[in-house]
Coordinates of C-alpha atoms and ligand atoms in Angstrom, one line a residue:
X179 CA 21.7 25.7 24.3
X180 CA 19.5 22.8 26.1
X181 CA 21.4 19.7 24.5
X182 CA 18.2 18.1 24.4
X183 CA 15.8 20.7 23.3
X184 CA 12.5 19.8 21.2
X185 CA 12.4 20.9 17.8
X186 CA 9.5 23.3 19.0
X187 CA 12.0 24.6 21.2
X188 CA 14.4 25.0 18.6
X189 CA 12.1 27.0 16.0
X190 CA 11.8 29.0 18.8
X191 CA 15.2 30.0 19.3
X192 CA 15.8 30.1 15.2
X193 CA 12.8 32.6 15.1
X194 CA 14.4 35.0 17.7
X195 CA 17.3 34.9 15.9
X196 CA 19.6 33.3 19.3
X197 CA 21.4 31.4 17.0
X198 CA 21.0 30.8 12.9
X199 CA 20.1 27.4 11.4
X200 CA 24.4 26.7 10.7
X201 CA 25.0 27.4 14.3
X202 CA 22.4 25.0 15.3
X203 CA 23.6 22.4 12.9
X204 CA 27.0 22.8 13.4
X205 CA 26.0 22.2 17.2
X206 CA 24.4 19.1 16.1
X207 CA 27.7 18.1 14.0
X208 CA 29.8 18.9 16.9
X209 CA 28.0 16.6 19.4
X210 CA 27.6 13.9 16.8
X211 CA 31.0 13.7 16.1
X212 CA 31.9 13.9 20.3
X213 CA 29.6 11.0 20.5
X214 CA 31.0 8.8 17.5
X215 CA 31.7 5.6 19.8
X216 CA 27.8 5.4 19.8
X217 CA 28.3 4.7 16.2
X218 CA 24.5 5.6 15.7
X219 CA 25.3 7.0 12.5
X220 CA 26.4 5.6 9.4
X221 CA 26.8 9.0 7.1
X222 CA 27.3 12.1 8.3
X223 CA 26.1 14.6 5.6
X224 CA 28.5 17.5 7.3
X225 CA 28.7 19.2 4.1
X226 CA 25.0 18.5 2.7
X227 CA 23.8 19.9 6.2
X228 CA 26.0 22.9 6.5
X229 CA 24.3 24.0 2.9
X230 CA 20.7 22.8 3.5
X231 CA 21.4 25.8 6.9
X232 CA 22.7 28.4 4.9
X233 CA 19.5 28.2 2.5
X234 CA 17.4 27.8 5.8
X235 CA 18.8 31.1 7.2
X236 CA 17.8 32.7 3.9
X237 CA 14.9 32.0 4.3
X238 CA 14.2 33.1 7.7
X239 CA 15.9 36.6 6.1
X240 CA 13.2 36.6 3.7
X241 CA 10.5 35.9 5.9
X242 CA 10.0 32.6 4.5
X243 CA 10.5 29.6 7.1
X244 CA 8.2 26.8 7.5
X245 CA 7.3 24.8 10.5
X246 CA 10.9 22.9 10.3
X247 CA 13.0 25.6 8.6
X248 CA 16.4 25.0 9.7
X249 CA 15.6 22.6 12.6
X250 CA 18.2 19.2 12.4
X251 CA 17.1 15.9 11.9
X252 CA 18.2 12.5 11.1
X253 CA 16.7 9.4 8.6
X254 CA 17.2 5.9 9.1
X255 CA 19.3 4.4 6.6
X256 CA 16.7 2.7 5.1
X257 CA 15.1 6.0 3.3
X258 CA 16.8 6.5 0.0
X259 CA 18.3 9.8 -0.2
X260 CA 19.5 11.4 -3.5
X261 CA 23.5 12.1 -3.5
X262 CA 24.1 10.5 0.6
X263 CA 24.5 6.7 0.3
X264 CA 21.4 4.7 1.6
X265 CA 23.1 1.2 2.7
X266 CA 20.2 0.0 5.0
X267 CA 23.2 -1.6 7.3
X268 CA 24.0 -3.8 4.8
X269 CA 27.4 -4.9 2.7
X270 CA 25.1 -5.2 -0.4
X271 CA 24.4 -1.5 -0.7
X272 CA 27.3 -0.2 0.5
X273 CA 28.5 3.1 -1.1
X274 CA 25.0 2.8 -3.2
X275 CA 23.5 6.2 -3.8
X276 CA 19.9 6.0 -4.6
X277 CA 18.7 8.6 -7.8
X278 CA 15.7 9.3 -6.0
X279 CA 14.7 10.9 -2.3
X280 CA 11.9 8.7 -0.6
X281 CA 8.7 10.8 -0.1
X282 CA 9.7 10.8 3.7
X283 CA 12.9 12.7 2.8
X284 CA 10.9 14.7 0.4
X285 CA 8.3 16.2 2.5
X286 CA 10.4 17.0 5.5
X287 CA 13.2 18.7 3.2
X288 CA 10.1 20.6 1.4
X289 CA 9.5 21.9 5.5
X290 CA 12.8 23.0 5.7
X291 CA 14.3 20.6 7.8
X292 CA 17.7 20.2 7.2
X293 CA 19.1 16.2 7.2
X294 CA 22.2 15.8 9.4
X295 CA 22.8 12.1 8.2
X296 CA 21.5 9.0 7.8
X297 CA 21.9 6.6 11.0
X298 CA 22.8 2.7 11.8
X299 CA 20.3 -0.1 12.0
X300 CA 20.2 -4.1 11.8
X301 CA 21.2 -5.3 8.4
X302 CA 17.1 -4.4 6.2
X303 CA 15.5 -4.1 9.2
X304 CA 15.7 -7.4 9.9
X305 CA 16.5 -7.5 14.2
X306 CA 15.8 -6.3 17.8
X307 CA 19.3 -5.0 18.4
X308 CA 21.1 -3.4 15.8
X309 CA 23.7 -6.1 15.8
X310 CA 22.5 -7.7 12.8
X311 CA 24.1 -3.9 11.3
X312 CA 27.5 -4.5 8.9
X313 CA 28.5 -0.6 10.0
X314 CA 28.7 -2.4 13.6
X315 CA 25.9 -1.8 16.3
X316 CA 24.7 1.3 17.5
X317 CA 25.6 1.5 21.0
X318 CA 22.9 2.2 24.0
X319 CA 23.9 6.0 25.9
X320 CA 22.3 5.0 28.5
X321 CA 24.8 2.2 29.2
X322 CA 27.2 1.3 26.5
X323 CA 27.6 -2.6 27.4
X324 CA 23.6 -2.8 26.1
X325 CA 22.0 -2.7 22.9
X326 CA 19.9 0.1 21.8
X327 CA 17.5 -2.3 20.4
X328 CA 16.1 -2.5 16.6
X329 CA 16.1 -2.3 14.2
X330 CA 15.6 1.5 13.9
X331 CA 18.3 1.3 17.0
X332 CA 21.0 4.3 15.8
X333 CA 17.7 7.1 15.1
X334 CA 16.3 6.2 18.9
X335 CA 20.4 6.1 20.8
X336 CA 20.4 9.3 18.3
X337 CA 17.8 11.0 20.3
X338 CA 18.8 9.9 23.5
X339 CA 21.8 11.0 23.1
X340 CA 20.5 14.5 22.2
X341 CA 23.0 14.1 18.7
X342 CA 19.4 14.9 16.8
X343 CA 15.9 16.2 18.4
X344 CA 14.0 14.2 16.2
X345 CA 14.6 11.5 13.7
X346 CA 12.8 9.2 11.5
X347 CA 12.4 5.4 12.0
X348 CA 10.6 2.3 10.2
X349 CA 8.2 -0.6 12.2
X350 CA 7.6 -3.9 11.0
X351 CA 7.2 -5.5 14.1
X352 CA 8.3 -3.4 16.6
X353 CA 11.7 -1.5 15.1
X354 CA 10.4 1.9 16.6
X355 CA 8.7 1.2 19.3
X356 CA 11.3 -1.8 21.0
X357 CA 14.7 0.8 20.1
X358 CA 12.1 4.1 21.7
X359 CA 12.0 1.9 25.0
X360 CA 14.9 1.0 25.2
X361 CA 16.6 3.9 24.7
X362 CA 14.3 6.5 26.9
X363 CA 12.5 8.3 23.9
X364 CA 9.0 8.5 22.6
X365 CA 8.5 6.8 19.0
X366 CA 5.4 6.2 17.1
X367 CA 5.1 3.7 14.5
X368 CA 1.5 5.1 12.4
X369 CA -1.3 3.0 11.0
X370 CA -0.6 0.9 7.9
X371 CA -0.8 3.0 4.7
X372 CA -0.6 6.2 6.7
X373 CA 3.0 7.3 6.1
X374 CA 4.2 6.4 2.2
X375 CA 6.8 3.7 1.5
X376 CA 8.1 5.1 -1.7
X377 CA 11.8 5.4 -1.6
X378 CA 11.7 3.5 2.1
X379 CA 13.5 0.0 1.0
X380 CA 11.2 -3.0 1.3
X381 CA 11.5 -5.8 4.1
X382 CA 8.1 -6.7 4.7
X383 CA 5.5 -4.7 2.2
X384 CA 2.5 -5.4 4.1
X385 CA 3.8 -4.8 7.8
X386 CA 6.4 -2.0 7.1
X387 CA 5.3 1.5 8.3
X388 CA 7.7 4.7 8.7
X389 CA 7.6 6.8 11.4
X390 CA 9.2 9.1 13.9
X391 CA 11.5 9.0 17.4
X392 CA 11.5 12.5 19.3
X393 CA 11.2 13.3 22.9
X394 CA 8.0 14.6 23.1
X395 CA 4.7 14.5 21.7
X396 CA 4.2 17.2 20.4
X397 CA 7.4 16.6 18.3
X398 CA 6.1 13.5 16.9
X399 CA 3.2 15.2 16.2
X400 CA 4.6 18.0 14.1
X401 CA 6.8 15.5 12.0
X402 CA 4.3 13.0 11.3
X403 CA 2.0 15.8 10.2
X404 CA 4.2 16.4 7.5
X405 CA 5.4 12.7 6.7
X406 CA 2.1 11.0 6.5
X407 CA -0.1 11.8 3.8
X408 CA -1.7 10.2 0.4
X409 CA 1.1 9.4 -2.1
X410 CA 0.1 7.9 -5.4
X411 CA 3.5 6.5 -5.8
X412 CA 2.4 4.2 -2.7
X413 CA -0.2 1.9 -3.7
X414 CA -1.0 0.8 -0.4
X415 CA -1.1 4.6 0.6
X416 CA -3.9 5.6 2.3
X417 CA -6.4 8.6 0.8
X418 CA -7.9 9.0 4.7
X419 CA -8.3 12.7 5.1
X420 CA -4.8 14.3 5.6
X421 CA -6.1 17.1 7.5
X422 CA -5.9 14.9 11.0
X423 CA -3.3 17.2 12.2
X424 CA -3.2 20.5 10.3
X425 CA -2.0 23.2 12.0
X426 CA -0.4 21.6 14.9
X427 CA 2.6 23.3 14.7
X428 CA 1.1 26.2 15.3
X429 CA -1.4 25.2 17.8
X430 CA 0.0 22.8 19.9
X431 CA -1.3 19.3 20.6
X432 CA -4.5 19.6 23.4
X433 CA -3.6 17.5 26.3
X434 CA -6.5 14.3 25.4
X435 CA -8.4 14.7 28.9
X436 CA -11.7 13.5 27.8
X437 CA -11.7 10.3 30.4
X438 CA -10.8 7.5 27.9
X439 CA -11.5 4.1 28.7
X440 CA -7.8 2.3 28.5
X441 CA -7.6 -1.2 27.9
X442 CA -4.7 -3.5 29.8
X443 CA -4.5 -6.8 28.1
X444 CA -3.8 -9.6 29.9
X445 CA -1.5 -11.5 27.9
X446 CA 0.4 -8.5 28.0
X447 CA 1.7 -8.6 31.7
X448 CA 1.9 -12.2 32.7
X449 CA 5.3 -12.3 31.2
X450 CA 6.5 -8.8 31.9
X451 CA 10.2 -9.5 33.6
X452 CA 10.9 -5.7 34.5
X453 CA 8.6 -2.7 34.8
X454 CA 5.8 -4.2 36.1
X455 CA 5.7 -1.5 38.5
X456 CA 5.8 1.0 36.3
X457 CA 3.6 0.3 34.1
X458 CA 1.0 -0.3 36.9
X459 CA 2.2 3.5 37.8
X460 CA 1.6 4.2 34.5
X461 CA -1.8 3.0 34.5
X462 CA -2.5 4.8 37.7
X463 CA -1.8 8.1 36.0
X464 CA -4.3 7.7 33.1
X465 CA -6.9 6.6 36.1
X466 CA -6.0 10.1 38.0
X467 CA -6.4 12.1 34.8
X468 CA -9.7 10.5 34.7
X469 CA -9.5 8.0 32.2
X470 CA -11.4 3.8 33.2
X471 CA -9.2 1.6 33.1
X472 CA -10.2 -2.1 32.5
X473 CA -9.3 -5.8 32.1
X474 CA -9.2 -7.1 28.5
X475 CA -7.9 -9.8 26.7
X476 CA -6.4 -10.4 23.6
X477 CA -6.3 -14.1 23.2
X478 CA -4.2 -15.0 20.1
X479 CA -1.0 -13.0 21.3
X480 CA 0.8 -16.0 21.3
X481 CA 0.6 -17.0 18.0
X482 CA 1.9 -13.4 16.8
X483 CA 5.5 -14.5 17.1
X484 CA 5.5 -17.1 15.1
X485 CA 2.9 -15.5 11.9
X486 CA 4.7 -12.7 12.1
X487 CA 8.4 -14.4 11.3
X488 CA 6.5 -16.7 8.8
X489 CA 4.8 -13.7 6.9
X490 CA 8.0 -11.0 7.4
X491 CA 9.9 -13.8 6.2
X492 CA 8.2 -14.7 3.0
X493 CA 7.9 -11.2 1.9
X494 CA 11.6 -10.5 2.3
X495 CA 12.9 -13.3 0.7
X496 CA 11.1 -11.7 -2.6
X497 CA 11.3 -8.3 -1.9
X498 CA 15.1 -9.4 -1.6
X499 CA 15.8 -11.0 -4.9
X500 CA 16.0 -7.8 -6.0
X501 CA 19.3 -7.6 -4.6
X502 CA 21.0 -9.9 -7.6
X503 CA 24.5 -8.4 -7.9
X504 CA 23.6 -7.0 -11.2
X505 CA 21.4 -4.3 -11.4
X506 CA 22.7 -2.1 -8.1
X507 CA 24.6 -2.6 -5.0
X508 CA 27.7 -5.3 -4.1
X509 CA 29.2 -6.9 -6.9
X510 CA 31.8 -10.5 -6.1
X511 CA 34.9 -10.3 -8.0
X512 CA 35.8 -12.7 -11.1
X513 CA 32.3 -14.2 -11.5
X514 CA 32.8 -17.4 -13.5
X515 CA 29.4 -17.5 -14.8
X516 CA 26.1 -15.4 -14.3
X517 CA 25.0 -18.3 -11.6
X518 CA 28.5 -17.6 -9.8
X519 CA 27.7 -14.1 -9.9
X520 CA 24.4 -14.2 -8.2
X521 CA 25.2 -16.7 -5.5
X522 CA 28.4 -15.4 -4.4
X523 CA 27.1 -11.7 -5.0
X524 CA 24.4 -12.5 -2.5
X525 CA 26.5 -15.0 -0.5
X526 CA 28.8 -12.4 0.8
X527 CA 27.2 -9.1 0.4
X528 CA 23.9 -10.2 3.0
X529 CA 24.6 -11.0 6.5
X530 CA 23.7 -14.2 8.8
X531 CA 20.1 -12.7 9.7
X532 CA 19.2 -11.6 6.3
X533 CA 20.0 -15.5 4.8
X534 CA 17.9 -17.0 7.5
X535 CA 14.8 -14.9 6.5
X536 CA 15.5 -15.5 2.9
X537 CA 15.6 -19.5 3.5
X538 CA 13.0 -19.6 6.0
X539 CA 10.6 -17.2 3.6
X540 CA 11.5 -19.1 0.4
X541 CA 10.3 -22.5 2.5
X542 CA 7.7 -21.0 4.1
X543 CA 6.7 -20.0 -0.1
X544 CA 7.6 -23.3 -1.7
X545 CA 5.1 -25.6 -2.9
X546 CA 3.7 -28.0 -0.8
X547 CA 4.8 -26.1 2.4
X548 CA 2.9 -22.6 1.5
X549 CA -0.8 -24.5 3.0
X550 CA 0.7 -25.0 6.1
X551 CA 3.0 -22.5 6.7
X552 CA 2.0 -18.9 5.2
X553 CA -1.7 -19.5 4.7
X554 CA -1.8 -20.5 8.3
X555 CA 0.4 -17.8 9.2
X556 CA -2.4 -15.3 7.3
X557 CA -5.3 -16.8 9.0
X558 CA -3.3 -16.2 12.5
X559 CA -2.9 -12.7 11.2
X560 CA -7.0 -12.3 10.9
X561 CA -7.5 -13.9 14.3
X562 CA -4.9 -11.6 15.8
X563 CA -6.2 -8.4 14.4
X564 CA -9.9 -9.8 15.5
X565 CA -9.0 -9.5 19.3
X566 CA -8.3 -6.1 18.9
X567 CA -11.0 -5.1 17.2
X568 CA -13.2 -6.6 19.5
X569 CA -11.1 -4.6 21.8
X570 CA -11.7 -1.5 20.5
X571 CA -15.7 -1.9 20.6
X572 CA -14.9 -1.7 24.1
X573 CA -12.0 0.3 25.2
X574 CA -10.7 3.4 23.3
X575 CA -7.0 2.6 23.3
X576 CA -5.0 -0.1 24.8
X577 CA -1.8 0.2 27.3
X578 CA 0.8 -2.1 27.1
X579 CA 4.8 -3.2 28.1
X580 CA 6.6 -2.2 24.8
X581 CA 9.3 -4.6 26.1
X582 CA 10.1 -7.7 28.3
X583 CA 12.6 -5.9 30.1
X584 CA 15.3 -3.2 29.4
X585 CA 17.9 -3.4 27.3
X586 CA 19.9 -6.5 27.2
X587 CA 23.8 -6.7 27.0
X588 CA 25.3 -6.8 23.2
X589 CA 25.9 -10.3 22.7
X590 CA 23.3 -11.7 25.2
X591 CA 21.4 -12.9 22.8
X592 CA 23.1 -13.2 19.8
X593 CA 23.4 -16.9 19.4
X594 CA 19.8 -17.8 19.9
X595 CA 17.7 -16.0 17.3
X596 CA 14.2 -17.1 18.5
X597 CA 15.2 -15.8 22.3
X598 CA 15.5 -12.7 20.1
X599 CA 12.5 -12.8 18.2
X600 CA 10.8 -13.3 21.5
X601 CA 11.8 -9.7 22.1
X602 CA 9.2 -8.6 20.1
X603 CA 6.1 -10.2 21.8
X604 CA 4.5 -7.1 22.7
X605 CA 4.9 -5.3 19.6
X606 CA 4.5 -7.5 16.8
X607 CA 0.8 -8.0 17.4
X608 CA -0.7 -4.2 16.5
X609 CA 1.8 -4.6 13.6
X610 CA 0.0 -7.5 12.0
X611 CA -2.9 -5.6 12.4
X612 CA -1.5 -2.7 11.1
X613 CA -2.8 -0.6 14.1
X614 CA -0.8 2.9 15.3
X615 CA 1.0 2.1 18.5
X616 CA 3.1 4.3 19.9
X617 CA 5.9 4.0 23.1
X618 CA 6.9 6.7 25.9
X619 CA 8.6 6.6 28.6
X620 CA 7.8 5.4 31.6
X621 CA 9.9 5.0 34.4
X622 CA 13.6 3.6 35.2
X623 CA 14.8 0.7 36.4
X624 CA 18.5 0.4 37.4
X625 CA 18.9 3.3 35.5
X626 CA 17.6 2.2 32.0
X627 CA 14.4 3.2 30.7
X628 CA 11.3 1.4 30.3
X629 CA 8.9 2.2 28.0
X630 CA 4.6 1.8 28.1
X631 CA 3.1 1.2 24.7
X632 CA -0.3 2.7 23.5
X633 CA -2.2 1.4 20.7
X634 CA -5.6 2.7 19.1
X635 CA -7.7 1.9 16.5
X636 CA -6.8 2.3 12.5
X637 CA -5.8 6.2 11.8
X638 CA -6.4 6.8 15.8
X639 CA -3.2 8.5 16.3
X640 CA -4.1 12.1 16.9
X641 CA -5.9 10.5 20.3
X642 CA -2.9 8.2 21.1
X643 CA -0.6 11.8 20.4
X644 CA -3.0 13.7 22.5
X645 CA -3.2 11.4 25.7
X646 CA 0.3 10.4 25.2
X647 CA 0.8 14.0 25.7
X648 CA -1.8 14.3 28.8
X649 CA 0.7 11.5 30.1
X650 CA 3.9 13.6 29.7
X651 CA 2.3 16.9 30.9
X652 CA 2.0 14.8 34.4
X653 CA 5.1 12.7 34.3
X654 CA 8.9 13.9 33.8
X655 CA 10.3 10.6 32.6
X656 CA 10.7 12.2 29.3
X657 CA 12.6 15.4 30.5
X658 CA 15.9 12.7 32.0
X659 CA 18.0 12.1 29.9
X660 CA 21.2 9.8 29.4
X661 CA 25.3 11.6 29.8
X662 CA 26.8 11.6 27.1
X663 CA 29.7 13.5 25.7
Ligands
LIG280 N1 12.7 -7.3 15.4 C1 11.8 -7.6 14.4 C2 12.5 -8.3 13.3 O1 13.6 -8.6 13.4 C3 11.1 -6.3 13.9 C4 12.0 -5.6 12.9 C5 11.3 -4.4 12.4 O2 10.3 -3.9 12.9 N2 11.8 -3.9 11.3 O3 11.9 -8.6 12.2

């Protein structure tokens, strides 16, 4: 069995009956366990799985499989999950199990996939490494002295690793795309409102998309086609037809090759530290395939960083509160009084990254600061989402560094929390504008992976899915992969 096969690959092999659905997951159980030092998950459901592939098998007996009948995948911790503890990397909710499954969960169990566990990632989403987890970080396969990146860090080293062909992700400012590139895997982060949040914890309501890590594109395809979708539980769900990629299971994503013009922005590579090359490369493929490419400029990408930590901040520190002590998660012992309770329920069941955000959110909020720190931070937001769509009146999709560099070394940056946040420069800005973007990628160097970002225009992603897999019909990168055990 190809250790890193695509779930198309897989449904394949399940459908010709070379191996049945337990085989397959208890192949996917054995390799996860192998690869435990990569601590990319925080549950294994060994038992859960082992079930969910016995009922899979019956129904390929009875001539009943759907497009992910039996075929493994894995959910970021941050999903809720009915009976398998949803901790979201966090002491607060450890051993919490949520009464509920998250539409996400919902819809891809209703397809017959069948949920190997639920991986590692920074403490609520909050982080660019998956340090910030209190399960420990996730560990990059491609080298084990680097970080995997963040926050959706133990799906993507999940992937690499080949421990799951696909598995699901969240992006608030980057936590798909940044962990994608720097762990050599494709990951799309959808348009706002496209992909439900019910059941998918809260960091940042209006910024906070789910979405999907996989090798391919075709792959993410076929999982985001059952994901996304209107969901009246959402309220920021979006109605937009959800025919946009019917039947691409069955038919296959068409190579996009309809000569595209491709936008490179100019704020994007003055800064780029690695993979300039690559990129370029990158770039030069699109132009062979017989896309335009052309100069563009995005001028308010430096203000993203800063908006972005002011507005993620201020909507976690009240999406947060819900986290009292009282009505679920870490309790302190021998509260003296219900104030006690609260602050020393919070005080040592949230980690260092999480109290910053809450503090600098709850300032950022108070009165007399709110004019000239969030307001501000909201116009910045307009402005930013302004350049690109004035982009988009000329260009059909823009490419893009997902990254500074390649992974950095665990503990590199640890102690200096805006050198992290800088991390995210190239990926925070189609958040605010709640624009699909997607990374692949795109090259190595010094071994590690590099990754090339695409972003489109709102609910563009079957184009950015299509040329992203025009890309990787040309290119290999996707087809190397990291050893691992
Ligand atoms: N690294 C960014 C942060 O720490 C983005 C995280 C995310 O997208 N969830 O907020």
């Amino acid at each position: 069995m190809n250790e890193f096969a695509t779930i198309g690959e897989l449904a394949r092999g399940l459908r010709q009956g070379d191996y049945s659905s337990v085989e397959l997951i208890r192949h996917y159980l054995a390799r996860i366990d192998a690869n435990s030092t990569l601590n990319t998950f925080i549950t294994v459901a060994e038992d859960e799985a082992l079930n969910a592939a016995a009922s899979a098998d019956q129904a390929f007996e009875r001539g009943e499989a759907g497009p992910l009948t039996g075929i493994p995948l894995a959910h970021k911790d941050i999903f809720c999950t009915q009976g398998i503890a949803t901790t979201c990397g966090s002491r607060i909710l450890e051993n919490w199990i949520a009464p509920y499954d998250a539409t996400v969960v919902d819809r891809l169990a209703h397809a017959g996939a069948v949920l190997l566990g639920k991986t590692n990632m920074d403490e609520f989403a909050m982080g660019s490494s998956n340090e910030n987890s209190y399960f420990g970080a996730a560990l990059n396969p491609w080298d084990s002295s680097r970080v995997p990146g963040g926050s959706s860090g133990g799906s993507a080293a999940a992937v690499a690793a080949g421990l799951t062909p696909v598995a699901t992700g969240t992006d608030t400012g980057g936590s798909i795309r940044q962990p994608a590139a720097f762990c050599g895997v494709a990951g799309i982060k959808p348009t706002y409102g496209r992909v439900s949040r019910y059941g998918m914890a809260a960091f940042a309501s209006s910024l906070d998309q789910a979405g999907v890590f996989g090798h391919d594109a075709q792959d993410l395809a076929v999982v985001l086609s059952i994901m996304s979708g209107f969901d009246p539980r959402d309220s920021t769900s979006s109605d937009r037809a959800d025919s946009w990629l019917t039947g691409v299971s069955e038919s296959g994503l068409k190579p996009n090759d309809e000569g595209l013009t491709i936008g490179l922005p100019s704020e994007y590579f003055k800064d780029l530290n690695e993979g300039a090359t690559l990129l370029q490369a990158a770039a030069k493929e699109f132009e062979n395939a017989g896309c335009r490419l052309t100069q563009i400029s995005l001028p308010h990408t430096d203000a993203a960083i800063p908006a972005y930590y002011i507005i993620a901040g201020a909507e976690a520190s009240t999406n947060l509160a819900r986290y009292d002590g009282v009505h679920f998660g870490y309790r302190c012992e021998n509260p003296k009084s219900l104030e006690d309770l609260y602050q020393r329920s919070r005080s040592e069941g949230f980690g260092i990254e999480v109290k910053r955000r809450i503090l600098t959110g709850t300032y950022a909020l108070s009165v007399g600061y709110f004019d000239a720190y969030y307001l501000k931070a909201q116009k910045l937001r307009r402005l930013i989402q302004q350049d690109f769509l004035s982009a988009f009146e000329e260009v059909d999709l823009i490419l893009a560094p997902t990254t500074p560099g390649v992974a950095f070394h665990t503990g590199d940056l640890t102690d200096d929390p805006v050198a992290m946040y800088q991390q995210d420069i190239f990926t925070i800005p189609a958040s605010l504008a709640g624009l699909p973007a997607l990374s692949l990628p795109c090259g190595f160097t010094g071994g590690l992976p590099i990754g090339m970002q695409l972003i489109g225009p709102h609910f563009s992603e079957r184009r950015l899915l299509e040329t992203s897999a025009l890309y990787q019909q040309n290119t290999d990168w996707h087809q190397r992969h990291p050893e691992v055990a």
